[in-house]
PDB file of C-alpha atoms in Angstrom:
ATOM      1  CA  UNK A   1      -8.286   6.738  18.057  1.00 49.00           C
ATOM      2  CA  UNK A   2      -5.464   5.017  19.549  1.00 49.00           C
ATOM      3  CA  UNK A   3      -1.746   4.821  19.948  1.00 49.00           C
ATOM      4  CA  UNK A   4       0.452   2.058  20.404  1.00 48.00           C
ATOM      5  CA  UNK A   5       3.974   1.723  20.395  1.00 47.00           C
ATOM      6  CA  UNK A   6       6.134  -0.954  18.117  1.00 46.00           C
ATOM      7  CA  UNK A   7       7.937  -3.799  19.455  1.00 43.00           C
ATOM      8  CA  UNK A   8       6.089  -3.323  22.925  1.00 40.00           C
ATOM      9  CA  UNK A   9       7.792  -5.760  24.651  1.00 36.00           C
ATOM     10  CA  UNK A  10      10.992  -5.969  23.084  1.00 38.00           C
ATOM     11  CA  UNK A  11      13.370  -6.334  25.738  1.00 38.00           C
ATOM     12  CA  UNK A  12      16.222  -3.940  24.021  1.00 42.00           C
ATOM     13  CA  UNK A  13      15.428  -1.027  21.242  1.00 46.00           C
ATOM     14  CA  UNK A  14      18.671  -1.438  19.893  1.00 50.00           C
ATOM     15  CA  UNK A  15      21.666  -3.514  19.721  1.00 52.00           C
ATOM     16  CA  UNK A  16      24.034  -0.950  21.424  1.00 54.00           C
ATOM     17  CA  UNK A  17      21.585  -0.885  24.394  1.00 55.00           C
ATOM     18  CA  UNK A  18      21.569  -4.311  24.472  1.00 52.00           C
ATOM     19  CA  UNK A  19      25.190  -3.808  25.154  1.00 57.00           C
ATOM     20  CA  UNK A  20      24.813  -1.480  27.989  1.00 56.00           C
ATOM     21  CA  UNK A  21      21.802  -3.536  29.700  1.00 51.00           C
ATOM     22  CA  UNK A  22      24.340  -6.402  29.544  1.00 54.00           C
ATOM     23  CA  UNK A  23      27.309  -4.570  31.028  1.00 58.00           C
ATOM     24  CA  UNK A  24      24.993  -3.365  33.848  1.00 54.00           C
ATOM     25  CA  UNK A  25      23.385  -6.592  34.465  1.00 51.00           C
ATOM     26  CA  UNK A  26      26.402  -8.711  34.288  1.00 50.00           C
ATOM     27  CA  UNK A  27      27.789  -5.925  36.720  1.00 52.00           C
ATOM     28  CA  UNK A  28      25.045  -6.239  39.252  1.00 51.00           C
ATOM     29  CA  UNK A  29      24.717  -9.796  39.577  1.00 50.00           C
ATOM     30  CA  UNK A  30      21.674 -10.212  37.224  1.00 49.00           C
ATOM     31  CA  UNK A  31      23.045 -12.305  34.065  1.00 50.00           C
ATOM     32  CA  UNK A  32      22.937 -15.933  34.019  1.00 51.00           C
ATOM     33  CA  UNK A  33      26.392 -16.567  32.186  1.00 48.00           C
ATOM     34  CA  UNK A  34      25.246 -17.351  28.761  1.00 51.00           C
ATOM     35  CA  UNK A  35      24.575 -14.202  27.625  1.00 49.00           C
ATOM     36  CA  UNK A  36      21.597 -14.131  28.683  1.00 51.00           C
ATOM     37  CA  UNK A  37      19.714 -11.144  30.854  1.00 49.00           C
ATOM     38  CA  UNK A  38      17.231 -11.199  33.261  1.00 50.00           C
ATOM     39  CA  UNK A  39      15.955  -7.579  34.615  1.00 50.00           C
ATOM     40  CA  UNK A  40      14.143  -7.426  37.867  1.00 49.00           C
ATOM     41  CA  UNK A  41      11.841  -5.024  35.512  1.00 53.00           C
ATOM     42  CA  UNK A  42      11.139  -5.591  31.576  1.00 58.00           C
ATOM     43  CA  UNK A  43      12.676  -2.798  29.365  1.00 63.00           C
ATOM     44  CA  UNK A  44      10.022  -0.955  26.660  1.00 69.00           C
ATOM     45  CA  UNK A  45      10.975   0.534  23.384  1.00 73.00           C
ATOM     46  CA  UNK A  46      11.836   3.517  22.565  1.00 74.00           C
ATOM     47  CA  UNK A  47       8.816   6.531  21.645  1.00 74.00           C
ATOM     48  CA  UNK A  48      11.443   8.298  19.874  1.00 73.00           C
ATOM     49  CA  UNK A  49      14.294   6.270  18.231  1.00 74.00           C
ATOM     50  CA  UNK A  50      17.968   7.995  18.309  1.00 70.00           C
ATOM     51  CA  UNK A  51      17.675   8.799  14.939  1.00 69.00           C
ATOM     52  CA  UNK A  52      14.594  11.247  15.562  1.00 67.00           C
ATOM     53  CA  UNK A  53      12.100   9.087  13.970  1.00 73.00           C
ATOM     54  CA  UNK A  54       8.773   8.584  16.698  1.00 77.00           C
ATOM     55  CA  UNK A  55       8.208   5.022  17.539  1.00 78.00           C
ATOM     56  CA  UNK A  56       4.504   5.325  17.546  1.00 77.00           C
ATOM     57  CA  UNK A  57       1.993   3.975  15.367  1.00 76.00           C
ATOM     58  CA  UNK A  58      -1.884   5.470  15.706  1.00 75.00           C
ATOM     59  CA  UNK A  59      -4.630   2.501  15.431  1.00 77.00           C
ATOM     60  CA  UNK A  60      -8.497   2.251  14.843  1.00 77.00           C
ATOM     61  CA  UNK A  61      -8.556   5.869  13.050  1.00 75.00           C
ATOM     62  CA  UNK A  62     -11.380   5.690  11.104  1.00 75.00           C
ATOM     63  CA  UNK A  63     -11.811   6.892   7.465  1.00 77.00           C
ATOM     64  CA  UNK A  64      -7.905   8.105   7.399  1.00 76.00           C
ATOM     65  CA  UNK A  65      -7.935   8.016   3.783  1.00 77.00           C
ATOM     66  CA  UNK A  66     -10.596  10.156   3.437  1.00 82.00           C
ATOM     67  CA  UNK A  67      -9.283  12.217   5.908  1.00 82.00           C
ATOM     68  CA  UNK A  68      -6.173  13.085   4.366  1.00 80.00           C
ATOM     69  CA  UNK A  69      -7.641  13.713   1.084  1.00 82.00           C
ATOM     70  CA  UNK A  70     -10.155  15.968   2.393  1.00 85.00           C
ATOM     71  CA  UNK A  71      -6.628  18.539   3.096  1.00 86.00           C
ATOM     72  CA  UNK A  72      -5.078  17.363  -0.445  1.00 86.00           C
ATOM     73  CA  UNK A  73      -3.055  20.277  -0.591  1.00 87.00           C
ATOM     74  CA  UNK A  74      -1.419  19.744   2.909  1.00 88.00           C
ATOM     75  CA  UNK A  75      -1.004  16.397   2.111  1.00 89.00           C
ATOM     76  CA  UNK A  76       0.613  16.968  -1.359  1.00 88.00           C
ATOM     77  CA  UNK A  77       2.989  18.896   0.619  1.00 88.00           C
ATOM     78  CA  UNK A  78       4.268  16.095   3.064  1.00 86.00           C
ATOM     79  CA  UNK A  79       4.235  13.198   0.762  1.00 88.00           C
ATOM     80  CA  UNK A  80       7.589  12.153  -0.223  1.00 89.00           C
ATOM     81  CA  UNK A  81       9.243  13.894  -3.751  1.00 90.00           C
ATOM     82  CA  UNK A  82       9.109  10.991  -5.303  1.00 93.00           C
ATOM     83  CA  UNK A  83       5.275  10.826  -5.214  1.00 92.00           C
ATOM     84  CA  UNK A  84       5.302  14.204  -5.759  1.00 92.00           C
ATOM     85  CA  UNK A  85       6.564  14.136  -9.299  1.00 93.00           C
ATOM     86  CA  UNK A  86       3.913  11.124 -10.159  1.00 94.00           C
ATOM     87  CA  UNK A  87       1.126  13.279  -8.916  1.00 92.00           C
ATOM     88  CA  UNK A  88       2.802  16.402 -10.895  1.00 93.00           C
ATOM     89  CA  UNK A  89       3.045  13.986 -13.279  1.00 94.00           C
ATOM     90  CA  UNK A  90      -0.704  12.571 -13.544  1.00 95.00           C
ATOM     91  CA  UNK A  91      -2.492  15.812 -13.138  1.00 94.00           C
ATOM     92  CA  UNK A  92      -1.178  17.260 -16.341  1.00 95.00           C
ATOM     93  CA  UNK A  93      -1.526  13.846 -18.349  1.00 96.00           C
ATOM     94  CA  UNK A  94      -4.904  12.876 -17.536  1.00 97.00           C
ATOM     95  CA  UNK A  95      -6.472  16.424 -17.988  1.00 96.00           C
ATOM     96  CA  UNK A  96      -4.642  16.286 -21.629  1.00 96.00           C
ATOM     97  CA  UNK A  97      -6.291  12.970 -22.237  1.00 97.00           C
ATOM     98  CA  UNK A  98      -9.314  14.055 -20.928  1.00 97.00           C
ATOM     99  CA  UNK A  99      -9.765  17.422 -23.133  1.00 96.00           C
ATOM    100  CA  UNK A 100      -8.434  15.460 -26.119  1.00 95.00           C
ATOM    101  CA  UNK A 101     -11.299  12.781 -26.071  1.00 96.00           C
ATOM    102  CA  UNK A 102     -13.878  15.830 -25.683  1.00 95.00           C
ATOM    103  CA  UNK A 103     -12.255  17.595 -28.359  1.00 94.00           C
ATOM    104  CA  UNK A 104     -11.868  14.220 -30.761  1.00 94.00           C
ATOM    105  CA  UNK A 105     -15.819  13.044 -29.838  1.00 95.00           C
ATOM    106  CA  UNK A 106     -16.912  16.649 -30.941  1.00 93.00           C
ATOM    107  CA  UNK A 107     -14.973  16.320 -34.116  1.00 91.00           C
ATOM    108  CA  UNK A 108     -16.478  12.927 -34.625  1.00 91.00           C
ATOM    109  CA  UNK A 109     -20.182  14.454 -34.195  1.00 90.00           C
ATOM    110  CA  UNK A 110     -19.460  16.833 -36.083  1.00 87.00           C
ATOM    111  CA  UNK A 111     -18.449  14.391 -38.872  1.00 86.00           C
ATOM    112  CA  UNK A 112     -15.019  16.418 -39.476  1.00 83.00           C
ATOM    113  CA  UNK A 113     -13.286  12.789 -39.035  1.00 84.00           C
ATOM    114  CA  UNK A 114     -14.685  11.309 -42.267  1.00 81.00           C
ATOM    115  CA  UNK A 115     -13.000  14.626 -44.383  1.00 71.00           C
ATOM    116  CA  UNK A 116     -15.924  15.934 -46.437  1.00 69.00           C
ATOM    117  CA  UNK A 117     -15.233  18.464 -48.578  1.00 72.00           C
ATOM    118  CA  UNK A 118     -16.994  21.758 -48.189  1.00 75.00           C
ATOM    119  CA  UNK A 119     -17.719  21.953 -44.447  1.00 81.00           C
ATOM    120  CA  UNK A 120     -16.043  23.981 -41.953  1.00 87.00           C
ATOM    121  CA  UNK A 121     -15.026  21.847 -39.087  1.00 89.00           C
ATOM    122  CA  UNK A 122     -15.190  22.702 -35.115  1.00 90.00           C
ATOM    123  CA  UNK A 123     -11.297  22.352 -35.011  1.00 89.00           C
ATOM    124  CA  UNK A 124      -9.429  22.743 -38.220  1.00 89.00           C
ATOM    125  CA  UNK A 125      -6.799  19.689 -38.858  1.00 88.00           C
ATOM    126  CA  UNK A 126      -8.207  17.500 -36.117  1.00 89.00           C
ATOM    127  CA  UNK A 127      -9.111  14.348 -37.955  1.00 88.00           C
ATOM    128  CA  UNK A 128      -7.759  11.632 -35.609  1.00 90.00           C
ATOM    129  CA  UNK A 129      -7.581  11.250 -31.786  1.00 93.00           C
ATOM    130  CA  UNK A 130      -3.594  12.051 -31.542  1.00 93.00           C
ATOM    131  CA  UNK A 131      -4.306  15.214 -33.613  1.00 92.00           C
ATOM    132  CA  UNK A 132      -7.196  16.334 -30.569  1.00 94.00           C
ATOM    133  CA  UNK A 133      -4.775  15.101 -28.129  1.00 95.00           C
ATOM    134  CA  UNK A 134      -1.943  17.400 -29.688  1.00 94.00           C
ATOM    135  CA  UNK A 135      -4.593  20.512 -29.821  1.00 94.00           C
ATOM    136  CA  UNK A 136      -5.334  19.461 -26.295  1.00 95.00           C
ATOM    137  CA  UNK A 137      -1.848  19.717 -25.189  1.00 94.00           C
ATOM    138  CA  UNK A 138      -1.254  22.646 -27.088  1.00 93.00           C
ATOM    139  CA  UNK A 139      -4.466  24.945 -25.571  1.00 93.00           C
ATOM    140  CA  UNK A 140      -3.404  23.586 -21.964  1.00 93.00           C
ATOM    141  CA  UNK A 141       0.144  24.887 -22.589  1.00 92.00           C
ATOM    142  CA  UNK A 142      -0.439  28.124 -24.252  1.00 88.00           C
ATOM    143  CA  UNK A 143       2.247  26.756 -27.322  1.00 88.00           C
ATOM    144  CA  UNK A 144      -0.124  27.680 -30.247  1.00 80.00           C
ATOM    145  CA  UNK A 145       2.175  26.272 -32.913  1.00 82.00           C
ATOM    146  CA  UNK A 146      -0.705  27.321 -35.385  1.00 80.00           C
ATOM    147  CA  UNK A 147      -1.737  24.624 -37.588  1.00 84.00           C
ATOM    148  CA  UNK A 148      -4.596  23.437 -35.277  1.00 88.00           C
ATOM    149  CA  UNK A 149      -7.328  26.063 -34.146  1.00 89.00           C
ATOM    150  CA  UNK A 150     -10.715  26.132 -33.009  1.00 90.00           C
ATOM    151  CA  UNK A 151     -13.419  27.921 -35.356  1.00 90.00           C
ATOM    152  CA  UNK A 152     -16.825  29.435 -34.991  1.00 89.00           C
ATOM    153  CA  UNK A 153     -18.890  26.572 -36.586  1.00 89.00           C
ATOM    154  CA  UNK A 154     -19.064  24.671 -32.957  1.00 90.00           C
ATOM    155  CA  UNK A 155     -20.119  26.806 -30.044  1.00 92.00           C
ATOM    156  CA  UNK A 156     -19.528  23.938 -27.858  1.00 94.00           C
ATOM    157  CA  UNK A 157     -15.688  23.559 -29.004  1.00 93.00           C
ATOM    158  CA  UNK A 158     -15.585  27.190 -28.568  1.00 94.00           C
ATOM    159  CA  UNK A 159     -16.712  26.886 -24.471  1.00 95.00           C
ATOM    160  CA  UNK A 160     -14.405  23.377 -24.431  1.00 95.00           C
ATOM    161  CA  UNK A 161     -10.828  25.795 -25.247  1.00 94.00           C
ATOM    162  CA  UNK A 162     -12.478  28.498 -22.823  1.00 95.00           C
ATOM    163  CA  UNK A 163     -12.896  25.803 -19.824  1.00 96.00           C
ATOM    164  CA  UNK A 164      -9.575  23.634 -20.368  1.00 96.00           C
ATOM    165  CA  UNK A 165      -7.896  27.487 -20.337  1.00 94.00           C
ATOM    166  CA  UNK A 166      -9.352  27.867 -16.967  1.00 96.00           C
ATOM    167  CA  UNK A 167      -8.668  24.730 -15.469  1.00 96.00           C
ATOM    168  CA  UNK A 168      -5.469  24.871 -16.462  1.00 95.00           C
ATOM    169  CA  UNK A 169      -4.734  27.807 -14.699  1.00 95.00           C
ATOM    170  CA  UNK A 170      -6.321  26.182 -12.237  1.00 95.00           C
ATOM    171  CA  UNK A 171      -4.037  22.903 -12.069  1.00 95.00           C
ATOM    172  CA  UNK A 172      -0.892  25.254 -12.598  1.00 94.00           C
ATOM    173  CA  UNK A 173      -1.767  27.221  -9.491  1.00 94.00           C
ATOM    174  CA  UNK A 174      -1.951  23.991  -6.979  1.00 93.00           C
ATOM    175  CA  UNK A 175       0.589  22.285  -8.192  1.00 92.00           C
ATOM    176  CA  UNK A 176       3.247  25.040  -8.544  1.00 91.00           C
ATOM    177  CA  UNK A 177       2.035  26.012  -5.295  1.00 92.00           C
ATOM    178  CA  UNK A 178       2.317  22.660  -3.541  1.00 91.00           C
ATOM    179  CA  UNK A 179       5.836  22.016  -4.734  1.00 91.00           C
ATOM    180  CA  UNK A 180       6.796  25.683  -3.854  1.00 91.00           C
ATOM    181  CA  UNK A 181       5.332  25.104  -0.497  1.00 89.00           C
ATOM    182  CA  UNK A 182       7.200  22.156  -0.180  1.00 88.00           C
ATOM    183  CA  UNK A 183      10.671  23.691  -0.844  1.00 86.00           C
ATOM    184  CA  UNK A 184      10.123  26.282   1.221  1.00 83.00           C
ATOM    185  CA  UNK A 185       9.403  23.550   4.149  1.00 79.00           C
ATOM    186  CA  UNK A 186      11.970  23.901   7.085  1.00 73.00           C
ATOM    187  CA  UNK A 187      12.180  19.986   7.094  1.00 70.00           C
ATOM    188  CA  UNK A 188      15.924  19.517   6.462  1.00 71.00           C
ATOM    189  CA  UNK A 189      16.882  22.461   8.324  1.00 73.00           C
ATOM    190  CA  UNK A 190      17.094  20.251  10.928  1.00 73.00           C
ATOM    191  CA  UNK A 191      19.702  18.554   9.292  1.00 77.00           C
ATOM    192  CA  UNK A 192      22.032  20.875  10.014  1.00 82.00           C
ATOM    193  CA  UNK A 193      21.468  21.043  13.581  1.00 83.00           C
ATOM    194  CA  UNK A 194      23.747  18.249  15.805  1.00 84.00           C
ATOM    195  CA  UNK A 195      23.246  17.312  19.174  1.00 84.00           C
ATOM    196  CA  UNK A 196      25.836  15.915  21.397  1.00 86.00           C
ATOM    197  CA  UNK A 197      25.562  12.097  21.283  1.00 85.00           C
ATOM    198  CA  UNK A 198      25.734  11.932  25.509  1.00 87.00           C
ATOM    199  CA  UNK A 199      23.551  13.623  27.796  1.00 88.00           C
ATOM    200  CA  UNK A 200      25.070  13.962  31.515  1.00 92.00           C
ATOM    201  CA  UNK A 201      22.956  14.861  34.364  1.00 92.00           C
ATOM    202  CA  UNK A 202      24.610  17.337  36.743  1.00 93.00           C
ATOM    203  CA  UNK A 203      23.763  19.486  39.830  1.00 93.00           C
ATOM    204  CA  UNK A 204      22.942  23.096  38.909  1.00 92.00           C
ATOM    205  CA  UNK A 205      21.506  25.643  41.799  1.00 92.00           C
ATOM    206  CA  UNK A 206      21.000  22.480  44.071  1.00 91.00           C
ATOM    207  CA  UNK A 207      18.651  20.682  41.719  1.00 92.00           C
ATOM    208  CA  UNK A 208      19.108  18.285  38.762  1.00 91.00           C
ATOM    209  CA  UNK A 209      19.687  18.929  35.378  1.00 90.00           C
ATOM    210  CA  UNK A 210      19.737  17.416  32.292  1.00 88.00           C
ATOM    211  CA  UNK A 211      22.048  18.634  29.938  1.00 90.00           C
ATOM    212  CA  UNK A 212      22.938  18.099  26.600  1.00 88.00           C
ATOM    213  CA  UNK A 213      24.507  20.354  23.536  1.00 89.00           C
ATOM    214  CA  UNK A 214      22.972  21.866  20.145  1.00 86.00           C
ATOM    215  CA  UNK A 215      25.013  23.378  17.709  1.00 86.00           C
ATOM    216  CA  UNK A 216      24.125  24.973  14.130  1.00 86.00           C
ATOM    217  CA  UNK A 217      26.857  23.433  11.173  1.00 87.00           C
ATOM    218  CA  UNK A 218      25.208  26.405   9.008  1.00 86.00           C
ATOM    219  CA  UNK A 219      27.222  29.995   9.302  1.00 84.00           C
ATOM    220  CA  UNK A 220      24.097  31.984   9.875  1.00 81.00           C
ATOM    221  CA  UNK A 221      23.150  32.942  13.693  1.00 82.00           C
ATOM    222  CA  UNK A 222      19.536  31.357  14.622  1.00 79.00           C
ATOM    223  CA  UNK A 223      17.597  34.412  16.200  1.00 82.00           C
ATOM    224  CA  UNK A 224      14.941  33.938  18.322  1.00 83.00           C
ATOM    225  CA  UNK A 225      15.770  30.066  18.892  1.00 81.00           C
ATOM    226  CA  UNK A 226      13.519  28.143  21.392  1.00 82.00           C
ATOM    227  CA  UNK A 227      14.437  24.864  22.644  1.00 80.00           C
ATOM    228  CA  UNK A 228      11.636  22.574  24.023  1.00 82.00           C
ATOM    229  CA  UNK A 229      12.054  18.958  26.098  1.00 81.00           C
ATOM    230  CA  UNK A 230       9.546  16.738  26.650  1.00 78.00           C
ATOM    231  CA  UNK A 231       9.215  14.294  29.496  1.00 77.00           C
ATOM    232  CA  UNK A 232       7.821  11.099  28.915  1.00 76.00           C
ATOM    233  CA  UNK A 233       7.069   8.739  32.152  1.00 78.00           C
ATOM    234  CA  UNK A 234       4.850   6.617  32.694  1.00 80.00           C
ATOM    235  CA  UNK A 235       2.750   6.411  35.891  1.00 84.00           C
ATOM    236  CA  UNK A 236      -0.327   4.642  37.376  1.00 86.00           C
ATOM    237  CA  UNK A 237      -3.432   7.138  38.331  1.00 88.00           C
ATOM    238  CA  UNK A 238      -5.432   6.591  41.724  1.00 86.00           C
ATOM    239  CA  UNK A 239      -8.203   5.253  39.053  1.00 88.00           C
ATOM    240  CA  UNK A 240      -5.902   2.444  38.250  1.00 73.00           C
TER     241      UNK A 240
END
C-alpha cells in the first residue's frame, strides 16, 4: 500500500499562494518580468489543504472493496447521508420483494391463485403477486390491517411469517443503529471550532514557537480539550 500526494509537482497549491510566491520572488530578484516565477527550489502541494481536507490519495490497496464491506456497519456510518437514505432505502424494499415472491410462489403451489372453491389456502386473500407483496409488507411492519393472514394448512408459510419477523428485527436493529451512530458522530463539531487564519512564529523561553488561536463559537466550555500538531518535513535518510 502506497501514498501519493495530488498535483505533485504543481508549482503553487493555490491561487493566493501563487500570490505570495510572486510577491517574494519578484522581491528577491527571482521573477523574469512576465509574470512568470522561477524558484531556486520547486514548491510541492499541500498534504492538508486550508480547508482541512488531506491532500493524499492511497494507491495499489488491494481488494479495498472487499475490505470495506467486510466492516459494513462502520462503513454505513461514514458514507455520505445521501447514500445513506438509498441503502435505508433498499434494505427494506428488496426484503419486501423478496418475502412477497416466497409468499406468492407458495400460494401458487398451493394452487390458491386459480380460486377453487372448498380449499383452505396457506394465506387467506393472497391471489395475485401485489396481494403477497402487501402481506409481505404488512408482516415486516407489524401493521396487521386484518384482511390478509396466514393459516395452518401450509407449515411452510407458517415458518416463512416466523423468519421475515426475525429478520426484520434484524434489519431494524442495523439500520436504526447505523443512522443513530451516525448522528451521534462528532463530525461537525468541528464546525464550530475556528482557527485564526495567520499563524506567527515568536520567541517564547528562548526557543521558537508556533502559534496560532482556537476558539469554540458554541456556549458550552470544552473540558478536557487536547490539542495535537503534527510536523510534516521531509528529509533524506543516510540509506538514501
Amino acid at each position: 500500500m502506497g501514498s501519493v500526494r495530488t498535483n505533485r509537482y504543481s508549482i503553487v497549491s493555490s491561487e493566493e499562494d501563487g500570490m505570495k510566491l510572486s510577491t517574494m520572488a519578484v522581491a528577491n530578484g527571482f521573477g523574469n518580468g512576465k509574470g512568470k516565477v522561477h524558484t531556486r527550489q520547486q514548491c510541492r502541494s499541500r498534504f492538508v489543504k486550508k480547508d482541512g481536507h488531506c491532500n493524499v490519495q492511497f494507491i495499489n490497496v488491494g481488494e479495498k472493496g472487499q475490505r470495506y464491506l467486510a466492516d459494513i456497519f462502520t462503513t454505513c456510518v461514514d458514507i455520505r447521508w445521501r447514500w445513506m437514505l438509498v441503502i435505508f432505502c433498499l434494505t427494506f424494499i428488496l426484503s419486501w420483494l423478496f418475502f412477497g415472491c416466497v409468499f406468492w410462489l407458495i400460494a401458487l403451489l398451493h394452487g390458491d391463485l386459480e380460486n377453487q372453491e372448498n380449499s383452505k389456502p396457506c394465506v387467506s386473500q393472497v391471489s395475485s403477486f401485489t396481494a403477497a407483496f402487501l402481506f409481505s409488507i404488512e408482516t415486516q411492519t407489524t401493521i396487521g390491517y386484518g384482511f390478509r393472514c396466514v393459516t395452518d394448512e401450509c407449515p411452510i408459510a407458517v415458518f416463512m411469517v416466523v423468519f421475515q419477523s426475525i429478520v426484520g428485527c434484524i434489519i431494524d436493529a442495523f439500520i436504526i443503529g447505523a443512522v443513530m451512530a451516525k448522528m451521534a458522530k462528532p463530525k461537525k463539531r468541528n464546525e464550530t471550532l475556528v482557527f485564526s487564519h495567520n499563524a506567527v512564529v515568536a520567541m517564547r523561553d528562548g526557543k521558537l514557537c508556533l502559534m496560532w488561536r482556537v476558539g469554540n463559537l458554541r456556549k458550552s466550555h470544552l473540558v478536557e480539550a487536547h490539542v495535537r500538531a503534527q510536523l510534516l518535513k521531509s528529509r533524506i535518510t543516510s540509506e538514501g
